Coordinates of C-alpha atoms and ligand atoms in Angstrom, one line a residue:
Chain D
X10 CA 4.6 -67.1 51.7
X11 CA 0.8 -67.1 49.8
X12 CA -0.3 -64.3 51.4
X13 CA 2.5 -62.5 50.4
X14 CA 1.6 -64.0 46.3
X15 CA -2.1 -62.9 46.8
X16 CA -0.9 -59.2 47.9
X17 CA 0.1 -58.7 44.8
X18 CA -2.8 -59.5 43.1
X19 CA -6.1 -58.0 42.5
X20 CA -7.7 -60.9 41.8
X21 CA -6.9 -64.5 41.4
X22 CA -8.9 -67.3 40.5
X23 CA -8.2 -71.3 40.1
X24 CA -10.0 -74.0 38.5
X25 CA -12.5 -71.6 38.1
X26 CA -15.8 -73.7 36.5
X27 CA -19.0 -73.0 35.9
X28 CA -21.9 -75.2 35.3
X29 CA -25.4 -74.4 34.6
X30 CA -28.7 -76.6 35.0
X31 CA -31.3 -75.5 32.4
X32 CA -34.2 -75.6 33.3
X33 CA -36.9 -78.0 32.6
X34 CA -34.2 -80.8 30.6
X35 CA -31.8 -80.9 33.7
X36 CA -29.7 -80.8 30.6
X37 CA -26.3 -79.2 31.9
X38 CA -24.0 -76.1 30.1
X39 CA -20.3 -75.9 31.0
X40 CA -19.6 -71.9 30.9
X41 CA -16.1 -71.9 32.0
X42 CA -14.3 -74.8 32.1
X43 CA -10.8 -74.5 34.4
X44 CA -9.9 -71.0 34.1
X45 CA -7.4 -69.8 35.9
X46 CA -6.4 -65.9 35.6
X47 CA -4.2 -63.7 37.9
X48 CA -4.9 -59.8 37.8
X49 CA -2.3 -57.4 39.6
X50 CA -3.1 -55.1 41.3
X51 CA -2.3 -51.6 38.9
X52 CA -3.5 -53.3 35.2
X53 CA -5.9 -52.9 32.8
X54 CA -7.4 -56.1 32.2
X55 CA -9.4 -57.3 29.2
X56 CA -11.5 -61.0 29.1
X57 CA -12.6 -61.1 25.7
X58 CA -13.9 -63.7 23.8
X59 CA -17.2 -64.6 21.4
X60 CA -20.5 -64.6 22.2
X61 CA -21.2 -66.8 25.6
X62 CA -17.6 -67.9 25.6
X63 CA -18.4 -66.8 29.3
X64 CA -16.9 -63.6 30.2
X65 CA -20.4 -62.2 32.2
X66 CA -20.1 -65.6 33.8
X67 CA -16.6 -65.0 35.7
X68 CA -17.4 -61.7 36.4
X69 CA -20.2 -63.3 37.7
X70 CA -17.5 -65.3 40.1
X71 CA -15.7 -62.1 40.8
X72 CA -18.9 -60.5 42.6
X73 CA -20.0 -63.3 43.9
X74 CA -23.3 -63.3 42.8
X75 CA -23.2 -67.1 41.0
X76 CA -21.0 -69.3 42.9
X77 CA -18.1 -71.5 41.1
X78 CA -18.8 -74.9 40.5
X79 CA -15.4 -75.9 41.1
X80 CA -12.2 -74.1 42.0
X81 CA -11.8 -70.8 43.8
X82 CA -11.5 -67.2 43.5
X83 CA -10.8 -64.2 45.8
X84 CA -10.8 -60.4 45.1
X85 CA -7.2 -58.0 46.8
X86 CA -7.1 -62.2 49.2
X87 CA -10.8 -61.9 50.5
X88 CA -13.2 -64.5 48.9
X89 CA -14.8 -63.4 46.0
X90 CA -18.2 -62.0 47.0
X91 CA -17.4 -61.6 50.4
X92 CA -19.2 -57.6 51.9
X93 CA -15.0 -56.7 51.6
X94 CA -14.1 -57.9 48.9
X95 CA -17.4 -56.1 47.3
X96 CA -16.7 -53.0 49.2
X97 CA -13.8 -52.6 46.5
X98 CA -15.3 -53.3 44.1
X99 CA -17.6 -51.3 41.2
X100 CA -19.5 -53.1 38.9
X101 CA -20.7 -51.8 35.5
X102 CA -23.7 -54.9 34.7
X103 CA -23.3 -55.3 30.9
X104 CA -27.6 -53.9 30.0
X105 CA -28.5 -51.4 32.3
X106 CA -29.5 -53.5 35.4
X107 CA -31.1 -50.1 37.1
X108 CA -34.7 -49.6 38.6
X109 CA -36.5 -47.4 36.0
X110 CA -38.8 -45.2 37.9
X111 CA -35.6 -43.3 39.8
X112 CA -34.1 -40.4 38.0
X113 CA -30.5 -40.4 37.2
X114 CA -29.9 -38.4 40.7
X115 CA -31.8 -40.5 42.7
X116 CA -30.0 -43.5 41.6
X117 CA -26.8 -42.8 42.3
X118 CA -27.9 -41.2 45.8
X119 CA -29.7 -44.8 46.6
X120 CA -26.8 -46.7 45.7
X121 CA -24.7 -44.4 47.4
X122 CA -26.3 -45.0 50.3
X123 CA -25.9 -48.8 50.0
X124 CA -21.5 -48.0 49.8
X125 CA -22.4 -45.9 53.0
X126 CA -22.0 -42.5 51.4
X127 CA -24.8 -39.8 53.1
X128 CA -24.6 -36.2 53.6
X129 CA -23.6 -33.9 51.6
X130 CA -20.1 -36.1 50.7
X131 CA -22.8 -38.1 49.1
X132 CA -24.9 -34.5 47.1
X133 CA -21.1 -34.1 45.8
X134 CA -20.0 -37.5 45.3
X135 CA -23.2 -38.0 42.6
X136 CA -22.9 -34.1 41.2
X137 CA -19.4 -34.9 40.4
X138 CA -19.5 -37.6 38.6
X139 CA -22.2 -37.2 36.5
X140 CA -20.6 -34.2 35.8
X141 CA -18.0 -37.4 34.4
X142 CA -20.4 -38.8 33.0
X143 CA -22.3 -36.2 30.8
X144 CA -25.8 -36.5 31.9
X145 CA -25.8 -33.0 34.6
X146 CA -28.8 -32.1 32.0
X147 CA -30.4 -35.1 32.5
X148 CA -30.5 -35.8 35.9
X149 CA -33.4 -35.9 37.3
X150 CA -35.5 -38.0 34.1
X151 CA -36.4 -40.8 35.3
X152 CA -34.4 -43.7 34.0
X153 CA -36.8 -45.0 31.4
X154 CA -36.8 -42.2 29.6
X155 CA -32.7 -42.5 28.8
X156 CA -31.4 -43.8 26.1
X157 CA -29.2 -47.4 25.6
X158 CA -26.1 -45.0 26.1
X159 CA -27.2 -42.9 28.9
X160 CA -28.1 -46.4 31.4
X161 CA -24.5 -47.7 29.9
X162 CA -23.1 -43.8 31.6
X163 CA -25.6 -43.9 34.7
X164 CA -24.1 -47.5 35.1
X165 CA -20.4 -46.2 35.0
X166 CA -21.3 -43.6 37.8
X167 CA -22.6 -46.6 39.9
X168 CA -19.8 -48.2 39.9
X169 CA -17.8 -45.6 40.3
X170 CA -19.5 -43.8 43.7
X171 CA -17.1 -45.6 46.7
X172 CA -14.2 -44.4 44.2
X173 CA -13.1 -49.0 44.2
X174 CA -10.0 -49.7 43.6
X175 CA -10.9 -52.8 41.2
X176 CA -13.8 -51.9 37.8
X177 CA -15.4 -54.3 36.3
X178 CA -16.9 -53.5 33.7
X179 CA -18.2 -55.9 31.7
X180 CA -18.7 -54.4 27.8
X181 CA -18.8 -50.6 28.9
X182 CA -18.8 -49.5 25.7
X183 CA -22.3 -51.5 24.2
X184 CA -24.1 -48.4 22.8
X185 CA -21.7 -45.9 23.4
X186 CA -21.8 -43.5 21.2
X187 CA -17.9 -42.5 19.9
X188 CA -17.7 -40.2 22.0
X189 CA -18.5 -41.2 25.2
X190 CA -16.1 -44.8 24.5
X191 CA -13.2 -41.9 23.9
X192 CA -13.6 -41.0 27.4
X193 CA -14.7 -43.8 29.0
X194 CA -10.7 -45.5 27.8
X195 CA -9.5 -41.7 29.4
X196 CA -11.6 -42.6 31.7
X197 CA -9.7 -45.5 32.5
X198 CA -6.3 -45.0 32.1
X199 CA -6.9 -42.2 34.7
X200 CA -7.8 -44.9 37.0
X201 CA -5.5 -47.3 36.0
X202 CA -2.7 -43.3 36.4
X203 CA -4.1 -43.4 40.1
X204 CA -3.5 -47.2 41.4
X205 CA -6.9 -48.9 40.2
X206 CA -7.4 -52.1 38.3
X207 CA -9.8 -51.8 36.1
X208 CA -11.3 -55.5 34.0
X209 CA -13.3 -55.3 31.2
X210 CA -14.9 -57.6 28.3
X211 CA -15.2 -55.9 24.9
X212 CA -16.3 -56.9 21.9
X213 CA -14.5 -53.8 19.9
X214 CA -11.1 -55.9 19.8
X215 CA -9.4 -51.4 18.5
X216 CA -10.5 -50.3 21.4
X217 CA -9.7 -53.2 23.6
X218 CA -5.8 -52.7 22.1
X219 CA -6.3 -48.8 23.2
X220 CA -5.7 -49.4 27.0
X221 CA -5.2 -52.3 28.4
X222 CA -2.9 -54.1 29.3
X223 CA -3.1 -57.5 29.1
X224 CA -5.8 -59.2 27.5
X225 CA -6.6 -62.9 28.2
X226 CA -8.8 -64.4 25.5
X227 CA -11.9 -67.0 26.1
X228 CA -13.4 -69.3 23.6
X229 CA -15.9 -72.2 25.2
X230 CA -15.7 -71.6 28.4
X231 CA -11.9 -72.3 27.8
X232 CA -8.7 -70.1 27.6
X233 CA -7.7 -70.6 24.4
X234 CA -4.7 -67.0 24.2
X235 CA -3.4 -64.9 28.1
X236 CA -0.9 -62.0 27.4
X237 CA -0.2 -59.2 26.8
X238 CA -0.7 -57.0 24.1
X239 CA 3.1 -56.8 22.4
X240 CA 3.9 -60.6 23.4
X241 CA 0.1 -61.1 21.2
X242 CA 0.0 -59.2 18.8
X243 CA 3.5 -57.7 18.0
X244 CA 4.8 -59.3 14.2
X245 CA 8.8 -60.7 15.2
X246 CA 11.3 -59.4 12.4
X247 CA 8.9 -56.9 11.1
X248 CA 8.8 -53.5 11.6
X249 CA 7.0 -49.9 10.5
X250 CA 7.9 -47.2 9.3
X251 CA 6.2 -43.4 8.4
X252 CA 8.2 -40.9 6.2
X253 CA 6.0 -37.8 4.3
X254 CA 7.4 -37.6 0.7
X255 CA 7.4 -40.4 -0.6
X256 CA 7.4 -40.1 -4.7
X257 CA 6.9 -43.2 -6.6
X258 CA 10.5 -43.4 -7.9
X259 CA 11.7 -42.4 -4.3
X260 CA 9.9 -46.4 -2.9
X261 CA 11.4 -47.1 -5.7
X262 CA 14.6 -46.4 -5.4
X263 CA 14.5 -47.4 -1.1
X264 CA 12.3 -50.3 -2.0
X265 CA 15.9 -51.6 -4.2
X266 CA 18.1 -49.9 -1.3
X267 CA 15.9 -52.8 1.1
X268 CA 16.4 -55.1 -0.7
X269 CA 20.0 -54.8 -1.8
X270 CA 20.7 -54.2 2.4
X271 CA 19.1 -57.7 2.8
X272 CA 15.1 -56.1 3.7
X273 CA 12.0 -55.5 2.3
X274 CA 9.6 -53.3 2.2
X275 CA 6.8 -55.2 2.5
X276 CA 3.9 -52.7 2.1
X277 CA 3.5 -48.6 1.2
X278 CA -0.3 -47.3 1.7
X279 CA -1.2 -43.7 2.7
X280 CA -1.5 -44.1 7.2
X281 CA -5.7 -44.2 7.4
X282 CA -7.0 -41.9 10.1
X283 CA -8.5 -43.7 12.2
X284 CA -12.7 -43.0 11.5
X285 CA -12.9 -42.8 15.1
X286 CA -10.8 -39.8 15.5
X287 CA -12.8 -38.3 11.6
X288 CA -15.7 -38.9 13.9
X289 CA -14.6 -36.2 17.2
X290 CA -13.1 -34.0 14.4
X291 CA -17.0 -33.5 13.0
X292 CA -18.8 -33.5 16.1
X293 CA -16.6 -31.8 17.5
X294 CA -15.8 -32.3 20.6
Chain P
X26 CA -24.9 -54.2 62.7
X27 CA -25.3 -50.1 62.0
X28 CA -24.6 -50.2 58.5
X29 CA -26.9 -53.2 57.9
X30 CA -30.1 -50.6 59.6
X31 CA -29.2 -48.4 56.9
X32 CA -29.1 -50.8 54.5
X33 CA -32.4 -52.3 55.2
X34 CA -34.3 -48.3 56.1
X35 CA -32.9 -47.0 52.3
X36 CA -34.7 -50.5 50.6
X37 CA -37.4 -49.9 52.1
X38 CA -37.1 -46.5 51.4
X39 CA -36.7 -47.8 47.7
X40 CA -39.6 -50.3 47.8
X41 CA -41.9 -47.6 49.0
X42 CA -41.3 -45.3 46.3
X43 CA -41.6 -48.1 44.1
X44 CA -44.8 -49.1 45.0
X45 CA -45.8 -45.5 45.0
X46 CA -44.8 -44.3 41.9
X47 CA -46.6 -47.4 40.2
X48 CA -49.5 -45.6 40.9
X49 CA -51.2 -48.2 43.8
X50 CA -52.5 -45.5 45.3
X51 CA -55.3 -45.2 42.6
X52 CA -57.0 -48.3 44.4
X53 CA -57.5 -46.7 47.3
X54 CA -60.4 -44.8 44.7
X55 CA -61.9 -48.3 44.8
X56 CA -62.6 -48.1 48.0
X57 CA -63.7 -44.1 48.2
X58 CA -66.7 -45.8 45.7
X59 CA -66.9 -48.6 48.4
X60 CA -67.9 -45.9 50.4
X61 CA -70.0 -43.6 49.4
X62 CA -72.4 -46.6 47.7
X63 CA -72.6 -47.8 50.9
X64 CA -73.5 -44.2 52.7
X65 CA -75.9 -44.0 50.1
X66 CA -77.7 -46.9 50.3
X67 CA -78.6 -47.7 54.2
X68 CA -79.7 -43.4 53.5
X69 CA -82.2 -44.7 51.8
X70 CA -82.9 -48.3 53.7
X71 CA -83.6 -48.7 57.2
X72 CA -81.5 -50.2 59.5
X73 CA -83.7 -49.2 62.5
X74 CA -79.7 -48.6 64.5
X75 CA -77.6 -51.6 62.9
X76 CA -76.5 -48.3 60.1
X77 CA -73.2 -48.3 62.6
X78 CA -72.4 -51.9 62.1
X79 CA -73.4 -52.1 58.6
X80 CA -70.8 -49.1 57.4
X81 CA -68.4 -51.2 59.8
X82 CA -69.0 -54.7 57.7
X83 CA -68.8 -53.3 55.0
X84 CA -65.3 -51.2 55.9
X85 CA -63.4 -54.4 57.1
X86 CA -63.9 -56.8 54.6
X87 CA -62.9 -53.7 52.0
X88 CA -60.0 -52.4 54.2
X89 CA -58.8 -56.2 54.0
X90 CA -59.8 -56.8 50.4
X91 CA -57.8 -53.7 49.2
X92 CA -54.9 -54.5 51.4
X93 CA -54.6 -58.2 50.5
X94 CA -54.2 -57.1 46.5
X95 CA -51.8 -54.5 47.8
X96 CA -50.1 -57.0 50.3
X97 CA -49.7 -59.9 47.3
X98 CA -49.1 -57.2 44.6
X99 CA -46.9 -55.7 46.4
X100 CA -44.5 -59.1 47.2
X101 CA -44.8 -60.6 44.7
X102 CA -44.2 -58.5 41.9
X103 CA -41.3 -56.1 43.0
X104 CA -39.4 -58.8 44.9
X105 CA -39.3 -61.2 41.2
X106 CA -39.0 -58.3 39.4
X107 CA -35.7 -57.0 40.8
X108 CA -34.3 -60.9 39.8
X109 CA -35.8 -61.1 36.8
X110 CA -34.7 -57.5 35.5
X111 CA -31.6 -58.3 37.5
X112 CA -31.1 -55.3 39.1
X113 CA -30.3 -57.1 42.5
X114 CA -27.1 -57.7 40.4
X115 CA -26.4 -54.1 40.2
X116 CA -27.8 -54.0 44.0
X117 CA -25.1 -57.1 45.4
X118 CA -23.2 -55.8 44.0
X119 CA -22.7 -53.4 46.5
X120 CA -21.6 -54.0 50.5
X121 CA -24.9 -55.1 51.4
X122 CA -26.5 -59.0 52.8
X123 CA -29.0 -60.2 50.8
X124 CA -31.3 -60.7 54.6
X125 CA -30.3 -56.9 54.1
X126 CA -32.7 -56.5 51.1
X127 CA -35.3 -59.0 51.7
X128 CA -35.5 -57.2 55.7
X129 CA -35.5 -54.0 52.9
X130 CA -38.8 -55.4 50.5
X131 CA -40.5 -56.8 53.7
X132 CA -40.6 -53.3 55.0
X133 CA -41.0 -51.3 53.1
X134 CA -43.9 -53.4 52.1
X135 CA -45.1 -53.1 56.0
X136 CA -45.3 -48.6 55.4
X137 CA -46.9 -49.3 51.9
X138 CA -49.4 -50.7 54.2
X139 CA -49.8 -49.1 56.7
X140 CA -50.2 -45.9 54.5
X141 CA -53.1 -47.6 53.0
X142 CA -54.8 -49.0 56.4
X143 CA -54.4 -45.5 57.7
X144 CA -56.1 -44.0 53.9
X145 CA -58.6 -46.5 54.3
X146 CA -60.0 -45.9 58.2
X147 CA -59.5 -42.3 57.5
X148 CA -61.8 -42.6 54.6
X149 CA -63.8 -44.6 56.9
X150 CA -63.4 -42.9 59.7
X151 CA -65.7 -39.9 57.6
X152 CA -68.0 -42.1 55.8
X153 CA -69.3 -42.6 60.0
X154 CA -69.0 -38.6 60.8
X155 CA -70.9 -38.1 57.9
X156 CA -73.8 -41.0 58.5
X157 CA -73.2 -39.8 61.4
X158 CA -73.6 -36.9 61.2
X159 CA -76.6 -37.2 58.7
X160 CA -79.4 -39.4 61.7
X161 CA -78.4 -36.5 63.9
X162 CA -80.0 -34.2 61.6
X163 CA -82.9 -35.8 60.9
X164 CA -83.5 -36.6 64.8
X165 CA -83.8 -32.9 64.8
X166 CA -85.4 -31.4 62.0
X167 CA -88.1 -34.3 63.1
X168 CA -87.8 -33.1 66.4
X169 CA -88.5 -29.9 64.8
X170 CA -84.9 -27.8 66.0
X171 CA -85.6 -29.7 69.5
X172 CA -84.7 -33.4 71.0
X173 CA -87.2 -35.8 73.2
X174 CA -85.4 -37.5 75.8
X175 CA -86.2 -40.7 74.0
X176 CA -83.9 -39.0 70.6
X177 CA -81.5 -37.7 73.2
X178 CA -81.2 -41.4 74.1
X179 CA -80.7 -42.2 70.2
X180 CA -79.1 -39.2 69.3
X181 CA -75.6 -41.2 71.6
X182 CA -76.9 -43.9 70.9
X183 CA -75.9 -43.6 67.9
X184 CA -72.9 -41.0 68.6
X185 CA -71.7 -44.2 70.7
X186 CA -71.6 -47.1 68.0
X187 CA -70.1 -44.2 65.4
X188 CA -66.8 -43.6 67.4
X189 CA -66.3 -46.4 69.7
X190 CA -62.5 -46.0 69.7
X191 CA -62.5 -50.3 69.6
X192 CA -62.5 -49.4 66.1
X193 CA -59.0 -49.2 66.3
X194 CA -58.1 -52.1 67.9
X195 CA -60.2 -53.8 64.9
X196 CA -57.8 -51.4 62.0
X197 CA -54.9 -53.1 63.7
X198 CA -56.0 -56.9 63.9
X199 CA -56.6 -56.6 60.5
X200 CA -52.9 -53.8 59.4
X201 CA -51.0 -57.7 61.6
X202 CA -53.2 -59.7 59.0
X203 CA -52.3 -57.1 56.4
X204 CA -48.4 -57.9 57.6
X205 CA -48.3 -61.8 58.5
X206 CA -49.9 -62.3 54.7
X207 CA -47.4 -60.3 52.8
X208 CA -44.8 -62.1 54.9
X209 CA -45.9 -64.9 54.0
X210 CA -45.3 -64.1 50.2
X211 CA -41.8 -62.8 50.9
X212 CA -41.5 -66.2 51.6
X213 CA -42.7 -67.6 48.1
X214 CA -41.4 -65.1 46.4
X215 CA -37.2 -65.6 47.9
X216 CA -38.1 -69.5 46.2
X217 CA -40.6 -68.5 43.3
X218 CA -40.1 -66.5 40.3
X219 CA -43.6 -66.5 38.4
X220 CA -46.1 -64.2 39.9
X221 CA -49.1 -66.1 39.7
X222 CA -47.6 -68.9 40.8
X223 CA -46.3 -67.0 44.4
X224 CA -49.5 -65.2 44.4
X225 CA -51.7 -68.3 44.2
X226 CA -49.2 -70.5 46.3
X227 CA -50.1 -67.8 49.8
X228 CA -53.5 -67.0 48.6
X229 CA -53.8 -71.0 49.8
X230 CA -52.3 -70.7 52.6
X231 CA -53.9 -67.7 53.8
X232 CA -57.0 -70.1 53.2
X233 CA -56.1 -72.8 54.6
X234 CA -54.7 -70.4 57.4
X235 CA -58.6 -70.0 58.2
X236 CA -59.1 -73.7 58.6
X237 CA -55.5 -73.8 61.1
X238 CA -57.5 -74.6 64.2
X239 CA -59.6 -76.6 63.1
X240 CA -56.0 -79.0 62.0
X241 CA -55.0 -78.6 65.4
X242 CA -57.8 -79.8 67.1
X243 CA -58.5 -83.3 64.8
X244 CA -54.0 -84.0 65.0
X245 CA -54.6 -83.5 69.0
X246 CA -57.6 -84.7 69.4
X247 CA -55.6 -87.9 67.8
X248 CA -58.8 -88.9 66.0
X249 CA -57.6 -89.4 62.4
X250 CA -55.8 -93.0 61.4
X251 CA -54.1 -91.8 58.5
X252 CA -50.4 -91.6 58.6
X253 CA -50.8 -88.9 55.9
X254 CA -53.5 -87.1 57.6
X255 CA -51.6 -86.3 60.7
X256 CA -49.2 -85.2 58.7
X257 CA -50.3 -83.6 57.0
X258 CA -53.0 -81.6 59.5
X259 CA -49.4 -81.5 61.8
X260 CA -48.1 -79.2 59.3
X261 CA -51.0 -76.8 58.8
X262 CA -51.2 -76.9 63.2
X263 CA -47.3 -76.0 63.7
X264 CA -46.2 -73.8 60.1
X265 CA -49.6 -72.0 59.0
X266 CA -51.0 -69.1 61.0
X267 CA -53.6 -68.9 62.4
X268 CA -55.4 -66.4 59.9
X269 CA -58.9 -67.2 62.1
X270 CA -57.8 -65.7 65.3
X271 CA -57.9 -62.3 64.0
X272 CA -61.4 -62.3 63.4
X273 CA -62.1 -61.0 66.7
X274 CA -62.4 -57.8 65.4
X275 CA -66.0 -59.6 64.8
X276 CA -66.7 -58.9 67.7
X277 CA -65.2 -55.8 67.8
X278 CA -67.1 -54.5 64.8
X279 CA -70.8 -56.2 66.5
X280 CA -70.4 -53.7 69.5
X281 CA -69.4 -57.1 72.0
X282 CA -66.2 -55.5 74.5
X283 CA -62.7 -56.6 73.4
X284 CA -60.3 -55.1 76.0
X285 CA -56.4 -54.6 74.4
X286 CA -55.3 -57.1 76.8
X287 CA -57.3 -59.4 73.8
X288 CA -55.4 -58.1 71.3
X289 CA -52.1 -57.7 72.0
X290 CA -51.5 -61.0 71.7
X291 CA -52.9 -62.1 68.9
X292 CA -51.0 -59.5 67.3
X293 CA -48.0 -60.6 69.7
X294 CA -48.5 -63.4 68.2
X295 CA -48.1 -62.1 64.4
X296 CA -45.0 -59.7 65.7
X297 CA -42.8 -63.6 65.5
X298 CA -44.4 -65.4 63.4
X299 CA -43.4 -63.0 60.8
X300 CA -39.6 -62.2 62.4
X301 CA -39.5 -65.9 61.8
X302 CA -41.1 -66.5 58.7
X303 CA -38.8 -63.5 57.4
X304 CA -35.4 -65.7 59.3
X305 CA -36.0 -68.1 57.4
X306 CA -37.3 -66.1 53.9
X307 CA -33.6 -64.5 54.1
X308 CA -31.7 -68.0 55.0
X309 CA -33.2 -69.8 51.5
X310 CA -32.6 -66.2 49.9
X311 CA -29.0 -66.8 51.2
X312 CA -28.9 -70.1 49.6
X313 CA -30.8 -69.4 46.5
X314 CA -28.3 -68.6 42.7
X315 CA -29.8 -65.6 40.6
Ligands
LIG7 N1 -28.3 -68.5 34.2 C1 -27.9 -68.9 33.3 N2 -29.0 -70.7 33.1 C2 -28.1 -71.2 32.5 N3 -27.4 -70.7 31.4 C3 -26.4 -69.7 31.2 C4 -26.9 -68.4 32.5 N4 -25.2 -67.3 32.4 C5 -25.7 -68.5 31.4 N5 -25.2 -68.9 30.7 C6 -24.4 -69.8 29.9 O1 -23.4 -69.4 29.8 C7 -22.9 -69.1 29.0 C8 -21.5 -68.2 28.9 O2 -22.3 -67.3 29.0 P1 -21.6 -66.2 29.6 O3 -23.2 -64.3 29.7 O4 -20.5 -66.0 30.8 O5 -21.7 -65.8 27.6 P2 -20.6 -64.0 27.8 O6 -18.8 -64.5 27.4 O7 -20.6 -63.0 28.4 O8 -21.0 -63.9 26.2 P3 -21.3 -61.9 25.3 O9 -19.9 -62.1 25.0 O10 -22.7 -62.7 24.8 O11 -21.7 -61.4 26.9 C9 -23.6 -69.2 27.4 O12 -23.3 -70.6 26.7 C10 -24.5 -68.8 28.1 O13 -26.2 -69.4 27.5
LIG8 MG1 -21.5 -61.2 28.8

């Protein structure tokens, strides 16, 4: 029974708690406090929260890089950090943690061998991913010459090497240009279409809104909200219309008519183009 | 199992590449200068046939020192850097076990030391060959192109002393000693993150290791009364490797007969010690919060 329950979830955590003991002072710091987390398979899940709220700590515990002080966490039913769990996930760390002396291609080859790819399959996969993250031209330069966004792209490529079922992306668009973050969004949606599960953290709420099925908001290590975007965001009892050819006079009449029908016009303004769309048109992509 | 071995090999190759790209091979320039300086110095002096012993002493000291530098800095810089720069996060998000990481790092450093010892041995043999040629040429010149009986014998002695096959054993001993220092450094690198601290601890063990035999004798002899001394001596005798044993190479350099049956047990001792220490390092690292 509980096994069936496990099977439905890509990630499930119960009472997940982490306290760090600080060096020297031996002070204790509660980074995560009794988190309940269940992410269904095939879901795109956003982890939100202010700086220091415990997002990266949660991810590290999903990876088994740090051990929970209390509570349990499993990935596809296997203990977090076990080989079985790690075989099925890809991780993009929040800062570019890659060996700078290797070139982009070399680093993908290196990590590729560690996820048990080799020979022709590895070479083809590396080329494909370099293309996907638009780094083919810079592939043979050392990573220490890469810009932050380029490192982020290489980070994404290495997370995808073995085509994992679960992707953990810690601030995937930090430092990435608008074209790149749009590619990231499209990629996340494409992964979802293929039944992959994606858990990501971000501060760019607009982007989260565009891709996440569900979000969880952390504050000081505690969950403060969780739900689908619809549940959390729709303003009950209000609707938005987009009209063309609305003259001021027509608007007055419409407003009066609505009032007569017991409704009320709350706002009328030309819909704004999003800066992101505008930027992307401007740089011609 | 097959995967583990492959992972270890991949990580070892990566460690080796990293060291090479950090341009560690420049250290060899120091060694070349040392050998050049040494050869030209003895050419000025008359060592009365002890020329080659002098060169061997110099080279041995040089290889030990450069090797020690490479071993200490290699382990104490590269391992903490992976943790400090968090590259280990990316690595361990892959299906890679922590012991594969430790074994890979160690074997990469062993490969590096092997390259260094081989290259330095090469430079050293070239220096020996050069000096032997110079001495033979001098005898020839003195004899006007022909060698007297005495001279022929002298040249033969030069050759025997320059091309002593036992030097291979001496090099194997240095190599084993350096691998042992490296594994101790790896052990400290799995618990600490400060390079200075790791290097200091390793050097401390290295120095104590030269006194190990004395500690063992005192402990077994039961001549010390205070219990804390007993514990200390027991710890030194049991835990710290006996570095003095590698000084069998002094005999080789002095020209005394040392056979492989004398050297082999020392190499085996180093191998077993390294394996045990590496296992302990892996266990310690397994439990460490990153
Ligand atoms: N190794 C550590 N030792 C001590 N404290 C830590 C450690 N790692 C994280 N913390 C603390 O745990 C808390 C949560 O940190 P975490 O990195 O998870 O935040 P975050 O939500 O990812 O923040 P950001 O948005 O800035 O990335 C913070 O107060 C942080 O200082
Ligand atoms: Mg973070």
